[in-house]
PDB file of C-alpha atoms in Angstrom:
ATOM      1  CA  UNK A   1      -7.987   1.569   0.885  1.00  0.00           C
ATOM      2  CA  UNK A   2      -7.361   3.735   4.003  1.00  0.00           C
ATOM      3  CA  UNK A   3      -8.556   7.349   4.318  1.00  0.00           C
ATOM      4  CA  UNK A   4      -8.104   9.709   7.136  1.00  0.00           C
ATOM      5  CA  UNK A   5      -9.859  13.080   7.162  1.00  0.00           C
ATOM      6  CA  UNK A   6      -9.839  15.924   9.770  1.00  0.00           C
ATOM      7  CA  UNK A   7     -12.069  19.053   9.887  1.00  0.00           C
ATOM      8  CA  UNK A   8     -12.468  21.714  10.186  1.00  0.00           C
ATOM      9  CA  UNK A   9     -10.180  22.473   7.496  1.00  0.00           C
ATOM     10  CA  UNK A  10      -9.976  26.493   9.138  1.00  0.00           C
ATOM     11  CA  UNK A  11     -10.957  27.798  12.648  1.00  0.00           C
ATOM     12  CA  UNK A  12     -10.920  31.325  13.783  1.00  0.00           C
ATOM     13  CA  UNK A  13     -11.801  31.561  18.019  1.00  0.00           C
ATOM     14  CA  UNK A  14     -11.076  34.139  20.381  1.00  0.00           C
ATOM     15  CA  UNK A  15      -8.976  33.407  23.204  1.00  0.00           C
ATOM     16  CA  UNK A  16     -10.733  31.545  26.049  1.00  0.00           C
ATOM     17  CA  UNK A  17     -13.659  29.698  23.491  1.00  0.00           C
ATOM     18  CA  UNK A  18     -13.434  26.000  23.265  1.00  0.00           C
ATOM     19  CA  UNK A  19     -11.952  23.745  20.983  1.00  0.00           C
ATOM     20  CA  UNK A  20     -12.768  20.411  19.314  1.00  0.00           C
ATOM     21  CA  UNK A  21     -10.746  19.472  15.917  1.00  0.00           C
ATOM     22  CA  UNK A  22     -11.741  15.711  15.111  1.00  0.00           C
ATOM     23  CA  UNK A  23     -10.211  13.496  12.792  1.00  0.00           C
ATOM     24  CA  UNK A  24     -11.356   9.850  11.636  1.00  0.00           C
ATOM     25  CA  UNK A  25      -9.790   6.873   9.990  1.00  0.00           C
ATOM     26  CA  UNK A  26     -11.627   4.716   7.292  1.00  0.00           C
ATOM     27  CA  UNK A  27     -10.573   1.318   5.893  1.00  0.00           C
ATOM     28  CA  UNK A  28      -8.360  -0.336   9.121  1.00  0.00           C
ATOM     29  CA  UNK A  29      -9.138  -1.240  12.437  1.00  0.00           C
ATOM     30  CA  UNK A  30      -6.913  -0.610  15.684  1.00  0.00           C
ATOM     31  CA  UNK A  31      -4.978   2.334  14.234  1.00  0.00           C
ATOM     32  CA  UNK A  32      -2.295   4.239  16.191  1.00  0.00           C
ATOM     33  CA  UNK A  33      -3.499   8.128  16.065  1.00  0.00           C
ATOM     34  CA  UNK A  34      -1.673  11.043  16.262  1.00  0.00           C
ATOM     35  CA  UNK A  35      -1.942  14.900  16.410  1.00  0.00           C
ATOM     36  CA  UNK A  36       0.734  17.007  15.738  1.00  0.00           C
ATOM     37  CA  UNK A  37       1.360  20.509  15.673  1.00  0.00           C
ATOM     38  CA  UNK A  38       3.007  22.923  13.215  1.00  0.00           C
ATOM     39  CA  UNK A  39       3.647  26.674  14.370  1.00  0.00           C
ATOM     40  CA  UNK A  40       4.324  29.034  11.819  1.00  0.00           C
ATOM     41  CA  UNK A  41       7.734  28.489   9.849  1.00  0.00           C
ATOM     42  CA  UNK A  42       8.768  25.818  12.641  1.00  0.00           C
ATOM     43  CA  UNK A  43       8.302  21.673  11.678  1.00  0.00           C
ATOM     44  CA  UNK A  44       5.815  19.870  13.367  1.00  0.00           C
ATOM     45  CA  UNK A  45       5.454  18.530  17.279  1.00  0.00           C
ATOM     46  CA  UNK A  46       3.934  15.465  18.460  1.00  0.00           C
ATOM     47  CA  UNK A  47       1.159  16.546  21.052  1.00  0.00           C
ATOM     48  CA  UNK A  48      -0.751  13.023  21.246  1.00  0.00           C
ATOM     49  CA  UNK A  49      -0.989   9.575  20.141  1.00  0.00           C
ATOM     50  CA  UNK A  50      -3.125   6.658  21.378  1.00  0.00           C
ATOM     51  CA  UNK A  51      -2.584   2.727  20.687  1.00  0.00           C
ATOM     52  CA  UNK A  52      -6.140   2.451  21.342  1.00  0.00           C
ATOM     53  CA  UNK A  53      -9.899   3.279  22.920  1.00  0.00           C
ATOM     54  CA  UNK A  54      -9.233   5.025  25.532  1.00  0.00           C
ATOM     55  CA  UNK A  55      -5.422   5.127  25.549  1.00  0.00           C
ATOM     56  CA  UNK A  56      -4.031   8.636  25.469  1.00  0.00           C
ATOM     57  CA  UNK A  57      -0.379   9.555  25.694  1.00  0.00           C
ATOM     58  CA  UNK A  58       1.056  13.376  25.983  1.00  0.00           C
ATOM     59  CA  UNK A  59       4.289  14.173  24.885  1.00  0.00           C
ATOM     60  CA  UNK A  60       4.004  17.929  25.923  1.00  0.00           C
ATOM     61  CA  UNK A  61       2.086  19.974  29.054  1.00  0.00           C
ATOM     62  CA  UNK A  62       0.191  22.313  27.655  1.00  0.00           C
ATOM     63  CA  UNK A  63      -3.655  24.003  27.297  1.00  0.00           C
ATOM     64  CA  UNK A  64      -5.134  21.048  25.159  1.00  0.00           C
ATOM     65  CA  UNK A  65      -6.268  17.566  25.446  1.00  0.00           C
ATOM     66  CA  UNK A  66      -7.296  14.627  23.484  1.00  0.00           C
ATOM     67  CA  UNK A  67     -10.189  11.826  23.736  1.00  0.00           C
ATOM     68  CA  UNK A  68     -10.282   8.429  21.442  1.00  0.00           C
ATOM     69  CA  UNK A  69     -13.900   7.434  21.797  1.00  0.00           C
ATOM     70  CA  UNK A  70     -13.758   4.841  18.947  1.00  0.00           C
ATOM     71  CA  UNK A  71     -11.278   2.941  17.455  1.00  0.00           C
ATOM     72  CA  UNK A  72     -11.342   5.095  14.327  1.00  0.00           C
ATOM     73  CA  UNK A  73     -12.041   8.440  15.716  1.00  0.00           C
ATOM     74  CA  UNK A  74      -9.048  11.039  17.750  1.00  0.00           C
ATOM     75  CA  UNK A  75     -10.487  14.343  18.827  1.00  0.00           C
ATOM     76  CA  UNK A  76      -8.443  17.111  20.215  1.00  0.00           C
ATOM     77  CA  UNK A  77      -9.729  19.401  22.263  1.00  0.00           C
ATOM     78  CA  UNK A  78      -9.310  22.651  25.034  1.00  0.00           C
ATOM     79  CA  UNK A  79     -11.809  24.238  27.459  1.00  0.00           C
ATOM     80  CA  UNK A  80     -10.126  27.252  26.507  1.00  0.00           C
ATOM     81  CA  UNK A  81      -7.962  28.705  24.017  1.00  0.00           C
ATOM     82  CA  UNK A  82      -4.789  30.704  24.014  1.00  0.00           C
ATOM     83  CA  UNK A  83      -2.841  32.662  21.637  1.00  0.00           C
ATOM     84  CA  UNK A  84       0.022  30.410  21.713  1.00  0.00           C
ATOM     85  CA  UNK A  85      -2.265  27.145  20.566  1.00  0.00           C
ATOM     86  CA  UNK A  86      -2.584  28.818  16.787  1.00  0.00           C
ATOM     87  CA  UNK A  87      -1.038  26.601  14.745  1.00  0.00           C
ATOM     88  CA  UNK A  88      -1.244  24.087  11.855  1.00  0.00           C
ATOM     89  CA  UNK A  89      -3.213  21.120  13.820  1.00  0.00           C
ATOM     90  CA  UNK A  90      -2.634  17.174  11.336  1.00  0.00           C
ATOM     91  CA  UNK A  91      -4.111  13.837  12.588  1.00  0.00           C
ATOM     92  CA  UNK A  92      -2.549  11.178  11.452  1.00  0.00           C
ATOM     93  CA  UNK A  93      -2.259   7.346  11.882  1.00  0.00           C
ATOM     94  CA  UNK A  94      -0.349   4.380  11.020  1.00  0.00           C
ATOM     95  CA  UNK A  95      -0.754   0.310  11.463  1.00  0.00           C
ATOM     96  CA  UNK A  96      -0.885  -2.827  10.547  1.00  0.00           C
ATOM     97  CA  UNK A  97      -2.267  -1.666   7.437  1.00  0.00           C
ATOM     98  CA  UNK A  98      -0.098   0.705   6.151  1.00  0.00           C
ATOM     99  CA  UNK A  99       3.280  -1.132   6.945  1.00  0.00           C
ATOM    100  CA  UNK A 100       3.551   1.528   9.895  1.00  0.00           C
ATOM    101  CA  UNK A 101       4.153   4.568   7.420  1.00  0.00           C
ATOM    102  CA  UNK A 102       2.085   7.207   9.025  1.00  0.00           C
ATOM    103  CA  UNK A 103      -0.179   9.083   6.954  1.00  0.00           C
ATOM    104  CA  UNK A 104      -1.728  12.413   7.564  1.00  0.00           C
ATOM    105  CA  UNK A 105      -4.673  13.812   6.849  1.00  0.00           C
ATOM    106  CA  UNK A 106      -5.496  17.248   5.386  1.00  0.00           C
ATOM    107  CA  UNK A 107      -4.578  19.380   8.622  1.00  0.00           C
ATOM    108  CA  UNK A 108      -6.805  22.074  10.451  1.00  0.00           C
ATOM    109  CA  UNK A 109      -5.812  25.825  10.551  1.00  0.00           C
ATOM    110  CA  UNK A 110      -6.277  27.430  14.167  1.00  0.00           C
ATOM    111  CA  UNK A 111      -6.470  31.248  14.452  1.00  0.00           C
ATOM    112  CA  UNK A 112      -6.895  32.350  17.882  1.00  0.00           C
ATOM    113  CA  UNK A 113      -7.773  36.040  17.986  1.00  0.00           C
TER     114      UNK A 113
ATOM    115  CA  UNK B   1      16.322  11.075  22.825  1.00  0.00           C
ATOM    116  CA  UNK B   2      16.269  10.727  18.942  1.00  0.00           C
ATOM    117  CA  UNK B   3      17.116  13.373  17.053  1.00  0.00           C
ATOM    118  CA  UNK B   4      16.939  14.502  13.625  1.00  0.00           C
ATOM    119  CA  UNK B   5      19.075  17.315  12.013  1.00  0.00           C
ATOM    120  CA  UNK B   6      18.374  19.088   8.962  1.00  0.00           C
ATOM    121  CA  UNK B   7      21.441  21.848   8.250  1.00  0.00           C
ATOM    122  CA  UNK B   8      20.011  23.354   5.189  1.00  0.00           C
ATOM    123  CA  UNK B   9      16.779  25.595   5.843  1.00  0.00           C
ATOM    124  CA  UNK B  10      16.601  26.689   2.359  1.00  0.00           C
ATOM    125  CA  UNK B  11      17.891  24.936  -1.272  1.00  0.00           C
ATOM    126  CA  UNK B  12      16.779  26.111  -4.874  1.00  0.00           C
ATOM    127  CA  UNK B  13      17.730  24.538  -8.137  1.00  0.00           C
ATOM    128  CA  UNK B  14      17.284  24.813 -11.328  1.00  0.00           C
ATOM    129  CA  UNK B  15      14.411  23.174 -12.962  1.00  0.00           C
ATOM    130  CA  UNK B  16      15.162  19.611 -14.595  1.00  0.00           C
ATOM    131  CA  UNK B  17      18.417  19.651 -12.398  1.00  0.00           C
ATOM    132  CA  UNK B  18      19.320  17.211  -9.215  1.00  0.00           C
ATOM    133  CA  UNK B  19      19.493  18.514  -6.177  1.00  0.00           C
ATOM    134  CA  UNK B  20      20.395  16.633  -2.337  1.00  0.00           C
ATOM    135  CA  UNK B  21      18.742  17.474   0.804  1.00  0.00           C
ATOM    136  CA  UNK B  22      20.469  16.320   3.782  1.00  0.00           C
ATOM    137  CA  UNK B  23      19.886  14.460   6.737  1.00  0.00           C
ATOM    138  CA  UNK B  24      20.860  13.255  10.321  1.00  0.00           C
ATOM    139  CA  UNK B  25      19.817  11.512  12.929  1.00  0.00           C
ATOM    140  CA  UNK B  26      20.633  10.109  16.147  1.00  0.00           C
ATOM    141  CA  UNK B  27      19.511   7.002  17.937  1.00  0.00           C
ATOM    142  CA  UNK B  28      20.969   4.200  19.918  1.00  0.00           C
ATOM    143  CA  UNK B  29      18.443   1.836  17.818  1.00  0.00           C
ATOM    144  CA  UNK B  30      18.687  -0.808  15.213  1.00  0.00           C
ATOM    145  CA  UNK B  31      15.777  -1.112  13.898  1.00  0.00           C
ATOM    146  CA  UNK B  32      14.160   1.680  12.442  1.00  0.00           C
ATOM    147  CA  UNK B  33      12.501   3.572   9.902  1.00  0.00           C
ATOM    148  CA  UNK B  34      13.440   6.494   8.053  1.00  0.00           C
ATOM    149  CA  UNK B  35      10.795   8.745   5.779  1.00  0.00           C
ATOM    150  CA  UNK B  36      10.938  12.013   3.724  1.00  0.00           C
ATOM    151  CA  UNK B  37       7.749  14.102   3.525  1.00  0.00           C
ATOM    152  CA  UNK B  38       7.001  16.897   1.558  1.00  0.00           C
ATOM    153  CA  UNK B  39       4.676  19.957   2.485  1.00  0.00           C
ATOM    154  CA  UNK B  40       3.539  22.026  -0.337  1.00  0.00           C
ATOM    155  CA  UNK B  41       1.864  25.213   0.050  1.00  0.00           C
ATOM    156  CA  UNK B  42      -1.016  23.221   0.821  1.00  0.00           C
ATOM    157  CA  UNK B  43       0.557  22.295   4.204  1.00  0.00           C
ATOM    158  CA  UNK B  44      -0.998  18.531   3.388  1.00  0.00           C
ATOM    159  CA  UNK B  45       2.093  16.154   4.521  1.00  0.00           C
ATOM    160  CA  UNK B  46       2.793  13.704   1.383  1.00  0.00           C
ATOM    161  CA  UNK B  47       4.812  10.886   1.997  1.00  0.00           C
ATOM    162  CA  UNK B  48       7.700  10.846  -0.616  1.00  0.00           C
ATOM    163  CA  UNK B  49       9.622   7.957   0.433  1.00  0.00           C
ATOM    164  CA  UNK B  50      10.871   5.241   2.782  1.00  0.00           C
ATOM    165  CA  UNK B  51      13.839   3.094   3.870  1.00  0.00           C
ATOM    166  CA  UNK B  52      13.709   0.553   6.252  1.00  0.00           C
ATOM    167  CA  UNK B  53      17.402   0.755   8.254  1.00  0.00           C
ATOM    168  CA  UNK B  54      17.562  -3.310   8.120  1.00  0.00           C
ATOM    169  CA  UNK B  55      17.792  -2.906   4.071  1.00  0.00           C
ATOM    170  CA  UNK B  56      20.785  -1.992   2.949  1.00  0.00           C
ATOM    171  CA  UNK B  57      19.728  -0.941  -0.874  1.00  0.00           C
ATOM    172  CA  UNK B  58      19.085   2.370  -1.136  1.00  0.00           C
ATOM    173  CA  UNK B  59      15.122   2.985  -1.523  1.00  0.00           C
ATOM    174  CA  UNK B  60      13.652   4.563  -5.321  1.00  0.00           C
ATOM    175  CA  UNK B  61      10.422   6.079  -6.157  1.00  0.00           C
ATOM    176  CA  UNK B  62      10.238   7.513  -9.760  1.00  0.00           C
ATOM    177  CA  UNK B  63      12.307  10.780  -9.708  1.00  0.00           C
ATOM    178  CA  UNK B  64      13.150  10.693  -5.813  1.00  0.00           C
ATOM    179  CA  UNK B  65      16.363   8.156  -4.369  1.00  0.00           C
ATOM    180  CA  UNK B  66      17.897   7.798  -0.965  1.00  0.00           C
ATOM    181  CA  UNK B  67      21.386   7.637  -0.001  1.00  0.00           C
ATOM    182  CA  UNK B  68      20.958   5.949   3.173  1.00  0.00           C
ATOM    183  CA  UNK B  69      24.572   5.758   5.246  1.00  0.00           C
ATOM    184  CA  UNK B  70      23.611   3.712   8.486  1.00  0.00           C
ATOM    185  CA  UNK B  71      27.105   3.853  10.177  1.00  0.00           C
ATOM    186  CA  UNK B  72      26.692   7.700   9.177  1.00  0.00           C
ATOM    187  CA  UNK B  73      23.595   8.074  10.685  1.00  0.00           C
ATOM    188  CA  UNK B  74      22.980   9.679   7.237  1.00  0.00           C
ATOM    189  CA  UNK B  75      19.803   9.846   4.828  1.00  0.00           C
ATOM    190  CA  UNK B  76      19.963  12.628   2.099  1.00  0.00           C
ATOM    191  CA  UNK B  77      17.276  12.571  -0.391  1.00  0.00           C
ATOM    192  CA  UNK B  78      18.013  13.123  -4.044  1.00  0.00           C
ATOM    193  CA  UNK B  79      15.399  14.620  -6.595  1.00  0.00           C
ATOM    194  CA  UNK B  80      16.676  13.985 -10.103  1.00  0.00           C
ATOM    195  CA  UNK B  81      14.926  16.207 -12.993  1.00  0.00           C
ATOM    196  CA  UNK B  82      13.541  18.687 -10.649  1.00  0.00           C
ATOM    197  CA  UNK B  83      10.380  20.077 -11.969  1.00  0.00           C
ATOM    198  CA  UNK B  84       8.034  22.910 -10.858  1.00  0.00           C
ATOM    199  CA  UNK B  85       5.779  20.888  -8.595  1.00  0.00           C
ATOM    200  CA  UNK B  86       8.511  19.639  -6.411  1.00  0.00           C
ATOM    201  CA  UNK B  87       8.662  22.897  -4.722  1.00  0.00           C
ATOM    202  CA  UNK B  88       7.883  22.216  -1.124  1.00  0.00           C
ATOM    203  CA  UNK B  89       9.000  22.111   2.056  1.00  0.00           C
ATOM    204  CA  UNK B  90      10.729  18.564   2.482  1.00  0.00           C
ATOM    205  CA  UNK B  91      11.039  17.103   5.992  1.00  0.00           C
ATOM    206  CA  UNK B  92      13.000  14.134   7.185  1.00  0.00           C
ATOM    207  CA  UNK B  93      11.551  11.823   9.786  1.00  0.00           C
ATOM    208  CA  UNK B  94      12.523   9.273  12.063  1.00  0.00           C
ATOM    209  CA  UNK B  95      10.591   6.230  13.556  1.00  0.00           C
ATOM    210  CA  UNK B  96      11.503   3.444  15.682  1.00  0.00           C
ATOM    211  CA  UNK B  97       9.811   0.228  14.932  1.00  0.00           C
ATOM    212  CA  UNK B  98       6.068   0.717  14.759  1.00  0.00           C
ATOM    213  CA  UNK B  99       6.164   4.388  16.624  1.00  0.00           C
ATOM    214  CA  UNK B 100       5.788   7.896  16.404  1.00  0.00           C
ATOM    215  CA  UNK B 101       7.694   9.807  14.383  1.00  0.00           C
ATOM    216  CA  UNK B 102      10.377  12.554  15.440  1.00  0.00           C
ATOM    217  CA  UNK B 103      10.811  15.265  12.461  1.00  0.00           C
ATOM    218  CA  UNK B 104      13.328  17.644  11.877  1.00  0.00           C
ATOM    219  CA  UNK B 105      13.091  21.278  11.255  1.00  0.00           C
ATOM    220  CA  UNK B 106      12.772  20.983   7.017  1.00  0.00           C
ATOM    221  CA  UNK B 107      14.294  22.441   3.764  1.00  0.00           C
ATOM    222  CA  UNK B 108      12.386  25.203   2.059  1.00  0.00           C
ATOM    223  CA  UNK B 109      12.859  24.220  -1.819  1.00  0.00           C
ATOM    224  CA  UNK B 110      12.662  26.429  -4.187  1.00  0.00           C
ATOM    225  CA  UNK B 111      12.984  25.413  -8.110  1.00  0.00           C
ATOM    226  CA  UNK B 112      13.930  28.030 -10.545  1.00  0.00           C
ATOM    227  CA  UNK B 113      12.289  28.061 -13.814  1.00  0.00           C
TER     228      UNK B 113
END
């Protein structure tokens, strides 16, 4: 069966350190990734998703960016942070696989202080 | 752009009652895919249910049932027997074909012992 897990689970940085959240995909090959965003109280916006190595599309301009350096693995990432990127941070991924219902995995909580 | 409406921010019912969340959405599309998630205090997303928009029976699982009205652009979600643990936030999502998903803003719901 397919797993997807994302850490760290909680992240407290002060405004202009670096991020990296990464997130990997067990059990399928060639998913579609994803990282969304959920601000406090609000529902959740698409930030990435990739069809593939290397393949990175944003849907909004703003302080972070993501990398797919494997097939299985989505990182998300800033040089450095602002107040505004706290959030509620889920991978997630569909394919093939999964009948293209996108799961999610366990979501990272960003404090940026 | 696809859109998807959700008009009630909050709903509480009693518990072992029914209770309807609502949903719209907007697209020019024909083939599609339509999901409920729920968010418990956890903040993990757990899919709840799906409909395909080519099937035309109304999709089941356990306790949860769709009324899907594709003319109406309509997909409530019904949760029959309501119990303690379905007290989440409940979000309704949108996907054409194999793609990313476009949420809308949730239902807070509440169940009252």
């Amino acid at each position: 069966s397919q797993t997807i897990h994302q850490w760290p689970a909680t992240l407290v940085q002060p405004v202009g350190s670096p991020l990296s959240l990464e997130c990997t995909v067990e059990g399928t090959s060639n998913p579609n990734l994803y990282w969304y965003r959920q601000a406090a109280g609000r529902g959740l916006q698409l930030l990435f998703y990739s069809v593939g190595i290397g393949q990175i599309s944003s849907e909004v301009p703003q302080n972070l960016s993501a990398s797919r350096p494997q097939d299985r693995q989505f990182i998300l990432s800033s040089k450095k942070l602002l107040l505004s990127d706290s959030g509620f941070y889920l991978c997630a991924w569909n394919g093939a696989a999964a009948g293209n219902t996108i799961y999610f995995g366990e979501g990272s909580w960003l404090t940026v202080v | 752009a696809q859109t998807v409406t959700q008009s009630q921010p909050e709903m509480s019912v009693q518990e072992a009652e029914t209770v309807t969340l609502s949903c719209t959405y907007d697209t020019s599309e024909s083939d599609y895919y339509l999901f409920w998630y729920k968010q418990p205090p956890s903040r993990q997303m757990i899919l709840v249910i799906r409909q395909e928009a080519y099937k035309q029976q109304n999709a089941t699982e356990n306790r949860f049932s769709v009324n899907f009205q594709k003319a109406a652009k309509s997909f409530s979600l019904k949760i029959s027997d309501s119990q303690l643990g379905d007290a989440a936030m409940y979000f309704c999502a949108y996907q054409p074909g194999g793609e990313k998903l476009t949420f809308g803003t949730g239902t807070r719901l509440t169940i009252i012992p």
